[in-house]
Amino acid sequence: MNVLVIGNGGREHAVIAALKKSPKVDKIYAMKGNAGIAKMAELVNVDYCDVKAVGDWVDQKGDIDFTVVTPDDPLALGLVDELQSRGHRAFGPNKNAAIIEASKAFSKDLMKKYNIPTAQYETFSDYESAKKYLETCAIPVVLKADGLALGKGVLICMTREEAQDGLKEMMLDQKFGSAGNKVVVEEFLVGPEVSALAFTDGKTIKPMITSCDHKRALDNDEGLNTGGMGTFSPAPFYGEKTAQEVMEKIMRPTIDAMNAEGRTFKGVLYFGLMKTKDGMKVIEYNARFGDPETQVILPMLKTDLMEIFEAIVDERLDEVDIEWEDGACVCLVLASGGYPEKYEKGKEITFGDLDKDVTVYHAGTAEKDGKVVTSGGRVLGVVAKGADIEAARRKVYANAEKIHFDGMYYRKDIGIKYRDIAKE
Ligand code: AMP
Ligand code: GLY
């Protein structure tokens, strides 16, 4: 089979590395890819948010058997629908299901209607009403821009003043663009967070191994929110008991709710969860693989990923046994100095002599004059497996030191979080 993978980050590099191992896959194309992906796939320079242009390219190419859509924007824009309407096979939720990520107001209303545990909330489209509500609500409070905002549309406000300023930025100053026309004001929850991803064909749900992201830019979870500075797998506090609670109270009800709404979800559903004193609660849904969660999940997958993708599209996921390796996996993101705010691009990257069992997934890289250079905020993900998280993190850090580019920055504490919480 010839497979087209949409996207250009570390997540897509990990997806392509997994597909490369499949005997079913002949050739991989990546739209648009990066310098690391270029070693495994042929790059295609088409804007993947232009769904019609992607459809035209696939039509003209003529020999693409399957397309995998992983980023949030093309899913929300209906790329899977566009390809299907032209008779092509594509993996990922349809536009009417991808809304579970694309609109926070939609996902909150869905959870309320179907009794899926989440933070209490109110939704506002009118600034004055929201302002009034903030005068009396409990503090801390969380403000969320309704639409997609590259993971940056969430403000955790520790004081009432901060909340009022944040609301003004979102609704009046349009800091997150039109994503802030509608705002969800949410109860602040406390507890460890976990990314619980699942494969689903709309009927069967097969959870993946769990992972934990580190969203803040600086050590000790300080600094600005980012797309994710590192991950580890599995979450130590998420054992059989929690997995069962999540399946019964969150995963199954969500898939059933989407079916009941006429929005059957097929693809990867990402449950961002918090373990609160009142049980597991949903913080957010994503309609896709996480980044950098995928970089620690897929290296542990023993089953053929292409087989899973096909089974989902054909609605026969119940026939596939999905197996995972034991042990742990850690991903450390090497970022450009200044990320997630202003940073420079075009810095040459040198990799040194890395251990053979360490993988480097490329995110923001490009090739220039035969050299690999930086081209984004999150540049590389250094990934290692180990018997436990500590062993994997030691290997990751020992190898990260060998990599260099001007301004390179990484957190020193990936994999430490939650190790004092009781293991389940
Ligand atoms: P999101 O973009 O929805 O994943 O939110 C980004 C981060 O904000 C989450 O990973 C949480 O750490 C935090 N967050 C979001 N909602 C809440 C909430 N209701 N209570 C506490 N923290 C939250
Ligand atoms: N790592 C968080 C996300 O993919 O949204």
Short mmCIF file of N, CA, C and O in Angstrom, two decimals, residues 20 50 80 129 147 154 185 206 241 244 249 273 284 304 306 317 326 382 393 396-397 403:
data_model
loop_
_atom_site.label_atom_id
_atom_site.label_comp_id
_atom_site.label_asym_id
_atom_site.label_seq_id
_atom_site.Cartn_x
_atom_site.Cartn_y
_atom_site.Cartn_z
N LYS A 20 6.25 2.35 8.93
CA LYS A 20 7.39 1.84 8.16
C LYS A 20 7.66 0.37 8.50
O LYS A 20 8.18 -0.38 7.68
N ASP A 50 -5.68 23.27 3.33
CA ASP A 50 -6.49 23.52 2.14
C ASP A 50 -7.03 22.16 1.68
O ASP A 50 -6.41 21.46 0.88
N VAL A 80 -10.93 14.55 6.19
CA VAL A 80 -11.32 13.15 6.03
C VAL A 80 -12.58 13.05 5.17
O VAL A 80 -12.67 12.22 4.26
N SER A 129 -22.06 39.61 30.41
CA SER A 129 -22.58 38.52 31.26
C SER A 129 -21.43 37.74 31.87
O SER A 129 -21.48 37.34 33.05
N GLY A 147 -12.73 27.86 20.57
CA GLY A 147 -12.18 27.20 19.37
C GLY A 147 -10.74 26.72 19.54
O GLY A 147 -10.16 26.79 20.61
N VAL A 154 -6.16 28.46 27.02
CA VAL A 154 -6.65 28.15 28.37
C VAL A 154 -5.92 29.03 29.38
O VAL A 154 -4.69 29.08 29.38
N VAL A 185 -16.20 29.20 31.10
CA VAL A 185 -15.64 29.54 32.41
C VAL A 185 -15.84 28.30 33.29
O VAL A 185 -16.96 27.84 33.47
N LYS A 206 -10.42 0.50 22.16
CA LYS A 206 -9.21 -0.17 22.65
C LYS A 206 -8.25 0.89 23.18
O LYS A 206 -7.60 1.59 22.40
N LYS A 241 -7.72 -0.57 38.16
CA LYS A 241 -8.93 -0.04 38.78
C LYS A 241 -9.35 1.28 38.10
O LYS A 241 -10.50 1.46 37.73
N GLN A 244 -10.62 0.78 34.57
CA GLN A 244 -12.00 0.28 34.53
C GLN A 244 -12.99 1.43 34.79
O GLN A 244 -14.00 1.55 34.09
N LYS A 249 -17.12 5.04 33.03
CA LYS A 249 -17.74 6.35 33.28
C LYS A 249 -17.40 7.39 32.22
O LYS A 249 -18.08 8.41 32.11
N LEU A 273 -7.34 13.64 31.19
CA LEU A 273 -8.07 13.36 32.42
C LEU A 273 -7.33 13.85 33.65
O LEU A 273 -6.10 13.98 33.63
N GLU A 284 -10.17 17.66 28.94
CA GLU A 284 -10.37 17.98 27.51
C GLU A 284 -10.39 16.71 26.68
O GLU A 284 -9.90 15.67 27.10
N ASP A 304 0.88 -4.25 14.49
CA ASP A 304 1.06 -3.49 13.24
C ASP A 304 0.08 -2.30 13.21
O ASP A 304 -1.15 -2.50 13.20
N MET A 306 -0.61 -0.18 10.88
CA MET A 306 -1.41 -0.10 9.65
C MET A 306 -2.64 -1.02 9.75
O MET A 306 -3.73 -0.65 9.31
N LEU A 317 -12.56 -3.24 14.44
CA LEU A 317 -11.48 -3.14 15.44
C LEU A 317 -11.56 -4.28 16.45
O LEU A 317 -10.56 -4.68 17.03
N ASP A 326 6.19 -4.22 27.79
CA ASP A 326 6.29 -3.86 29.21
C ASP A 326 7.35 -2.77 29.35
O ASP A 326 8.11 -2.53 28.43
N VAL A 382 13.71 13.49 22.00
CA VAL A 382 14.66 12.40 22.26
C VAL A 382 13.91 11.33 23.06
O VAL A 382 13.36 11.63 24.12
N ARG A 393 14.52 7.77 31.60
CA ARG A 393 14.85 9.21 31.65
C ARG A 393 16.36 9.43 31.74
O ARG A 393 16.90 10.36 31.15
N VAL A 396 17.64 9.16 28.21
CA VAL A 396 17.23 10.31 27.41
C VAL A 396 18.12 11.51 27.70
O VAL A 396 18.63 12.17 26.78
N TYR A 397 18.34 11.80 28.98
CA TYR A 397 19.14 12.98 29.33
C TYR A 397 20.61 12.81 28.94
O TYR A 397 21.25 13.76 28.49
N ILE A 403 23.42 16.37 21.73
CA ILE A 403 22.81 17.11 20.61
C ILE A 403 23.02 18.60 20.82
O ILE A 403 23.00 19.08 21.95
#
